[in-house]
Amino acid sequence: MKTAIVTCDVFLDDVKDIVEEYGLDYPISSFEMAMHDHPEMMRERLQKHLESLESEGFEKTLLVYGSCGGGLQGLCFESLTTVLPHAHDCISIALGNRERHETLQKNEPQSYFLTHGWLDSTRIPGPTRDQWLREHYGSTMDDEDLEELMDADREAFDHYEQLVWVKHREGPEHRARAKATCEAMNWKLVEKEGTVDWVKDLLLGNHDSSRFIITPPGRPLEIRF
Amino acid sequence: MRCQPKIFNSQQEIQLMSLAEVMEAVIKGRRKIVKNQVPELLAQGVPAKDILEQALIPAMGEVGERFKRNEVYVPEMLVAARAMKQGMELIESELLSAGISPEFKALICTVEGDLHDIGKNLVAIMLKGAGFEVVDLGVNVSKEQVLEAIREHQPHIIALSALLTTTMPAMKDIVELLRQEKVDVKIMVGGAPVTSSYAEEIGADAYSADAASAVEVAKELLAS
């Protein structure tokens, strides 16, 4: 089957590594992180993009996503099969199974979970996010209003007490960024062992029904837990 | 060219302009403008109800719509909510003096295991603006805490929020416990991953897609 990979940027480097290692002849396209903030828009964009792949003759897409706030719910195609991990989101995928994610979430709800992909983004609280806020809003607000916005933004993270880094790879700046976040937010840094196995199994076609959702053409993608 | 001053035809026009300025200030999250303008409007005799219904509430509705269209991001929503809250605090006592007191009580929380509260806080503000007395239990609230709070506060309606598919099952647990205990309260649910079909599946009474619609959903539920 002519197959394409569509991934969140959070896993892009893992996907590229696996494709190269195993010589997979699947084109890769990706979308920016945090689309889960707008599930309806996420669904529209993915629907449109996968329809364009469909029009190019692709028959299957491997989606490196989880439920991601419901942003993939209802995707439906005439001739395309979709396969994705039966995961809550990237954290489940990085932890290797969703049960481990559910247990951690329940027992340690004060955790702000992330992976190395998030450490590469401007989204994580702390100096990187503050810089992004200044760059994004600085030209349209005076200093006082900008400080208020940044304070309100920081307040949204007040309930968290620790940064949980689900780690399966580490780049040269990741640890420094994780530590900078913890220092800025007064959080503890916790590392949990992560894995890329679930992504690997997705891309290599090891699609057991307990871990993957396979949706044939004509049926809307349904993710239930 | 000489600058032509704007000539207002009436006091009403001046007041409408000022209400529009307050609305714009809330949309843009300019809390200090709200803090200055609202007392001035009250001093001019503008009813607190008008400030609420013609500036504060429509402002947050507009912010919600812009967020859905991805024209504003979370930080802008947060700072707009702060500006609205400032406005609400300034008119609260005037509303009470005008005899506008809450008819219904709502209890709101984010469910156990979940610390997200942006949406919950927005719903709380909107419900308060619509005349509800709101008891906010905060985040990571267990089903037992919800039950205890219902017994203490006797709300007419409870609003449950979850932002994660990992924590959504806690909504089901709360609904089951309340039904088991035969608690007489309407239950509405919401949060980004929550859907109307999920609400139906777990036996909730209603679902709200966002903060702006939460008020209408709550009112319809209480009228039913």
mmCIF file of C-alpha atoms in Angstrom, chain A residues 2-209:
data_model
loop_
_atom_site.group_PDB
_atom_site.id
_atom_site.type_symbol
_atom_site.label_atom_id
_atom_site.label_comp_id
_atom_site.label_asym_id
_atom_site.label_seq_id
_atom_site.Cartn_x
_atom_site.Cartn_y
_atom_site.Cartn_z
ATOM 1 C CA LYS A 2 1.296 3.434 -0.857
ATOM 2 C CA THR A 3 1.963 4.854 2.606
ATOM 3 C CA ALA A 4 2.723 8.262 4.045
ATOM 4 C CA ILE A 5 3.667 9.385 7.530
ATOM 5 C CA VAL A 6 2.059 12.390 9.204
ATOM 6 C CA THR A 7 3.574 13.360 12.512
ATOM 7 C CA CYS A 8 3.490 15.994 15.183
ATOM 8 C CA ASP A 9 6.780 17.906 15.304
ATOM 9 C CA VAL A 10 7.303 16.500 18.793
ATOM 10 C CA PHE A 11 8.324 13.183 17.219
ATOM 11 C CA LEU A 12 9.776 14.468 13.950
ATOM 12 C CA ASP A 13 13.411 13.675 14.696
ATOM 13 C CA ASP A 14 12.487 10.183 15.950
ATOM 14 C CA VAL A 15 10.439 9.552 12.816
ATOM 15 C CA LYS A 16 13.262 10.712 10.547
ATOM 16 C CA ASP A 17 15.745 8.483 12.368
ATOM 17 C CA ILE A 18 13.519 5.408 12.103
ATOM 18 C CA VAL A 19 12.751 6.032 8.417
ATOM 19 C CA GLU A 20 16.460 6.350 7.695
ATOM 20 C CA GLU A 21 17.486 3.366 9.829
ATOM 21 C CA TYR A 22 14.977 1.026 8.231
ATOM 22 C CA GLY A 23 15.076 2.484 4.722
ATOM 23 C CA LEU A 24 11.349 3.186 4.670
ATOM 24 C CA ASP A 25 10.110 4.740 1.471
ATOM 25 C CA TYR A 26 7.385 6.798 3.146
ATOM 26 C CA PRO A 27 7.215 10.570 2.738
ATOM 27 C CA ILE A 28 7.013 12.476 6.008
ATOM 28 C CA SER A 29 4.917 15.546 6.696
ATOM 29 C CA SER A 30 4.559 17.233 10.044
ATOM 30 C CA PHE A 31 2.551 19.797 11.929
ATOM 31 C CA GLU A 32 3.561 22.097 14.737
ATOM 32 C CA MET A 33 3.159 21.065 18.371
ATOM 33 C CA ALA A 34 0.230 22.132 20.564
ATOM 34 C CA MET A 35 -2.507 21.834 17.967
ATOM 35 C CA HIS A 36 -4.413 20.074 20.756
ATOM 36 C CA ASP A 37 -5.218 23.554 22.094
ATOM 37 C CA HIS A 38 -7.655 23.873 19.200
ATOM 38 C CA PRO A 39 -9.078 20.390 18.501
ATOM 39 C CA GLU A 40 -11.569 21.574 15.860
ATOM 40 C CA MET A 41 -8.909 23.407 13.912
ATOM 41 C CA MET A 42 -6.568 20.438 14.306
ATOM 42 C CA ARG A 43 -9.197 18.142 12.841
ATOM 43 C CA GLU A 44 -9.836 20.485 9.899
ATOM 44 C CA ARG A 45 -6.152 20.815 9.081
ATOM 45 C CA LEU A 46 -5.455 17.106 9.315
ATOM 46 C CA GLN A 47 -8.563 16.250 7.289
ATOM 47 C CA LYS A 48 -7.496 18.661 4.552
ATOM 48 C CA HIS A 49 -3.906 17.460 4.533
ATOM 49 C CA LEU A 50 -4.776 13.770 4.446
ATOM 50 C CA GLU A 51 -7.309 14.411 1.683
ATOM 51 C CA SER A 52 -4.473 15.926 -0.334
ATOM 52 C CA LEU A 53 -2.409 12.776 0.284
ATOM 53 C CA GLU A 54 -5.411 10.734 -0.786
ATOM 54 C CA SER A 55 -5.626 12.716 -4.028
ATOM 55 C CA GLU A 56 -1.965 11.882 -4.664
ATOM 56 C CA GLY A 57 -2.785 8.204 -4.528
ATOM 57 C CA PHE A 58 -1.730 7.337 -0.998
ATOM 58 C CA GLU A 59 -3.711 4.473 0.487
ATOM 59 C CA LYS A 60 -2.497 4.489 4.070
ATOM 60 C CA THR A 61 -1.254 7.114 6.514
ATOM 61 C CA LEU A 62 0.618 6.395 9.686
ATOM 62 C CA LEU A 63 -0.356 9.113 12.143
ATOM 63 C CA VAL A 64 2.188 9.775 14.861
ATOM 64 C CA TYR A 65 -0.413 11.209 17.221
ATOM 65 C CA GLY A 66 -2.569 10.102 20.100
ATOM 66 C CA SER A 67 -6.054 11.321 20.873
ATOM 67 C CA CYS A 68 -4.492 14.745 21.469
ATOM 68 C CA GLY A 69 -7.497 16.401 23.043
ATOM 69 C CA GLY A 70 -9.883 14.888 20.520
ATOM 70 C CA GLY A 71 -8.286 16.590 17.538
ATOM 71 C CA LEU A 72 -8.278 13.435 15.414
ATOM 72 C CA GLN A 73 -11.752 12.236 16.354
ATOM 73 C CA GLY A 74 -13.972 11.864 13.328
ATOM 74 C CA LEU A 75 -11.353 12.030 10.575
ATOM 75 C CA CYS A 76 -12.819 10.174 7.629
ATOM 76 C CA PHE A 77 -11.585 9.402 4.126
ATOM 77 C CA GLU A 78 -12.906 7.784 1.001
ATOM 78 C CA SER A 79 -9.906 5.660 0.139
ATOM 79 C CA LEU A 80 -7.340 6.192 2.867
ATOM 80 C CA THR A 81 -6.687 3.850 5.783
ATOM 81 C CA THR A 82 -5.383 5.538 8.926
ATOM 82 C CA VAL A 83 -3.307 3.930 11.632
ATOM 83 C CA LEU A 84 -2.331 5.569 14.896
ATOM 84 C CA PRO A 85 -1.302 4.524 18.411
ATOM 85 C CA HIS A 86 -4.227 4.036 20.768
ATOM 86 C CA ALA A 87 -2.694 6.607 23.070
ATOM 87 C CA HIS A 88 -3.922 9.641 24.956
ATOM 88 C CA ASP A 89 -1.197 11.836 23.498
ATOM 89 C CA CYS A 90 2.549 12.098 22.915
ATOM 90 C CA ILE A 91 3.256 11.435 26.583
ATOM 91 C CA SER A 92 1.522 8.046 26.445
ATOM 92 C CA ILE A 93 3.501 7.247 23.300
ATOM 93 C CA ALA A 94 6.783 8.310 24.888
ATOM 94 C CA LEU A 95 6.015 6.300 28.041
ATOM 95 C CA GLY A 96 5.429 3.229 25.917
ATOM 96 C CA ASN A 97 1.876 2.438 26.968
ATOM 97 C CA ARG A 98 -1.163 4.372 28.019
ATOM 98 C CA GLU A 99 -1.700 2.461 31.250
ATOM 99 C CA ARG A 100 1.622 3.751 32.518
ATOM 100 C CA HIS A 101 0.525 7.264 31.564
ATOM 101 C CA GLU A 102 -2.840 6.877 33.314
ATOM 102 C CA THR A 103 -1.186 5.623 36.488
ATOM 103 C CA LEU A 104 1.345 8.437 36.552
ATOM 104 C CA GLN A 105 -1.321 11.057 35.857
ATOM 105 C CA LYS A 106 -3.467 9.745 38.691
ATOM 106 C CA ASN A 107 -0.668 9.327 41.228
ATOM 107 C CA GLU A 108 1.319 12.431 40.313
ATOM 108 C CA PRO A 109 -1.172 14.976 38.964
ATOM 109 C CA GLN A 110 1.149 17.814 39.945
ATOM 110 C CA SER A 111 3.398 16.810 37.040
ATOM 111 C CA TYR A 112 4.029 18.875 33.945
ATOM 112 C CA PHE A 113 4.969 16.151 31.469
ATOM 113 C CA LEU A 114 7.182 16.710 28.480
ATOM 114 C CA THR A 115 9.575 15.025 26.107
ATOM 115 C CA HIS A 116 12.694 16.272 24.344
ATOM 116 C CA GLY A 117 10.517 17.524 21.498
ATOM 117 C CA TRP A 118 8.793 19.954 23.846
ATOM 118 C CA LEU A 119 12.159 21.039 25.216
ATOM 119 C CA ASP A 120 13.006 22.103 21.663
ATOM 120 C CA SER A 121 9.888 24.279 21.448
ATOM 121 C CA THR A 122 9.072 27.747 22.741
ATOM 122 C CA ARG A 123 6.077 26.451 24.664
ATOM 123 C CA ILE A 124 7.499 25.209 27.919
ATOM 124 C CA PRO A 125 7.202 27.583 30.860
ATOM 125 C CA GLY A 126 10.276 29.458 31.957
ATOM 126 C CA PRO A 127 12.803 31.630 30.084
ATOM 127 C CA THR A 128 12.050 30.214 26.599
ATOM 128 C CA ARG A 129 8.337 30.826 26.900
ATOM 129 C CA ASP A 130 8.890 34.268 28.419
ATOM 130 C CA GLN A 131 11.054 35.173 25.461
ATOM 131 C CA TRP A 132 8.400 33.944 23.041
ATOM 132 C CA LEU A 133 5.767 36.017 24.848
ATOM 133 C CA ARG A 134 7.949 39.134 24.655
ATOM 134 C CA GLU A 135 8.626 38.609 20.964
ATOM 135 C CA HIS A 136 5.020 37.829 20.159
ATOM 136 C CA TYR A 137 3.322 40.573 22.185
ATOM 137 C CA GLY A 138 6.026 43.129 22.914
ATOM 138 C CA SER A 139 5.313 45.322 19.900
ATOM 139 C CA THR A 140 1.570 45.593 20.618
ATOM 140 C CA MET A 141 1.631 46.228 24.366
ATOM 141 C CA ASP A 142 3.306 48.637 26.732
ATOM 142 C CA ASP A 143 5.635 47.221 29.379
ATOM 143 C CA GLU A 144 3.004 47.188 32.117
ATOM 144 C CA ASP A 145 0.434 45.336 30.021
ATOM 145 C CA LEU A 146 3.075 42.894 28.799
ATOM 146 C CA GLU A 147 4.108 42.152 32.367
ATOM 147 C CA GLU A 148 0.462 41.553 33.283
ATOM 148 C CA LEU A 149 0.078 39.149 30.370
ATOM 149 C CA MET A 150 3.238 37.294 31.327
ATOM 150 C CA ASP A 151 2.113 37.119 34.939
ATOM 151 C CA ALA A 152 -1.291 35.742 33.919
ATOM 152 C CA ASP A 153 0.454 33.203 31.710
ATOM 153 C CA ARG A 154 2.742 32.065 34.527
ATOM 154 C CA GLU A 155 -0.244 31.748 36.849
ATOM 155 C CA ALA A 156 -1.715 29.109 34.542
ATOM 156 C CA PHE A 157 1.126 26.801 35.571
ATOM 157 C CA ASP A 158 0.828 27.507 39.307
ATOM 158 C CA HIS A 159 -0.654 24.150 40.227
ATOM 159 C CA TYR A 160 2.269 22.127 38.957
ATOM 160 C CA GLU A 161 5.119 21.125 41.239
ATOM 161 C CA GLN A 162 7.412 19.101 39.052
ATOM 162 C CA LEU A 163 8.653 18.802 35.521
ATOM 163 C CA VAL A 164 8.520 15.175 34.422
ATOM 164 C CA TRP A 165 10.844 14.605 31.517
ATOM 165 C CA VAL A 166 9.924 11.404 29.722
ATOM 166 C CA LYS A 167 13.332 10.794 28.294
ATOM 167 C CA HIS A 168 14.396 8.546 25.471
ATOM 168 C CA ARG A 169 16.912 10.897 23.891
ATOM 169 C CA GLU A 170 18.848 13.901 25.042
ATOM 170 C CA GLY A 171 20.286 16.664 22.906
ATOM 171 C CA PRO A 172 23.016 19.104 23.960
ATOM 172 C CA GLU A 173 20.634 21.785 25.240
ATOM 173 C CA HIS A 174 17.788 19.736 26.640
ATOM 174 C CA ARG A 175 19.013 19.322 30.185
ATOM 175 C CA ALA A 176 19.908 22.990 30.495
ATOM 176 C CA ARG A 177 16.436 23.962 29.268
ATOM 177 C CA ALA A 178 14.730 21.543 31.635
ATOM 178 C CA LYS A 179 16.750 22.930 34.537
ATOM 179 C CA ALA A 180 16.043 26.521 33.497
ATOM 180 C CA THR A 181 12.314 25.797 33.509
ATOM 181 C CA CYS A 182 12.489 24.168 36.922
ATOM 182 C CA GLU A 183 14.454 27.053 38.347
ATOM 183 C CA ALA A 184 12.074 29.660 36.927
ATOM 184 C CA MET A 185 8.958 27.793 38.081
ATOM 185 C CA ASN A 186 10.379 26.417 41.332
ATOM 186 C CA TRP A 187 9.663 22.871 40.195
ATOM 187 C CA LYS A 188 11.458 19.638 40.873
ATOM 188 C CA LEU A 189 13.017 17.886 37.872
ATOM 189 C CA VAL A 190 11.971 14.260 37.574
ATOM 190 C CA GLU A 191 13.120 11.939 34.808
ATOM 191 C CA LYS A 192 11.116 8.950 33.676
ATOM 192 C CA GLU A 193 12.430 6.429 31.198
ATOM 193 C CA GLY A 194 10.874 6.935 27.800
ATOM 194 C CA THR A 195 10.887 4.855 24.657
ATOM 195 C CA VAL A 196 10.496 5.267 20.925
ATOM 196 C CA ASP A 197 9.244 1.678 20.510
ATOM 197 C CA TRP A 198 5.616 2.581 19.987
ATOM 198 C CA VAL A 199 6.547 4.983 17.173
ATOM 199 C CA LYS A 200 8.852 2.345 15.715
ATOM 200 C CA ASP A 201 6.110 -0.293 15.751
ATOM 201 C CA LEU A 202 3.746 2.154 14.072
ATOM 202 C CA LEU A 203 6.180 2.884 11.266
ATOM 203 C CA LEU A 204 7.279 -0.723 10.831
ATOM 204 C CA GLY A 205 3.737 -2.055 10.589
ATOM 205 C CA ASN A 206 3.574 -3.972 13.876
ATOM 206 C CA HIS A 207 -0.058 -2.976 14.311
ATOM 207 C CA ASP A 208 -1.602 -5.169 16.988
ATOM 208 C CA SER A 209 -5.164 -4.159 17.758
#
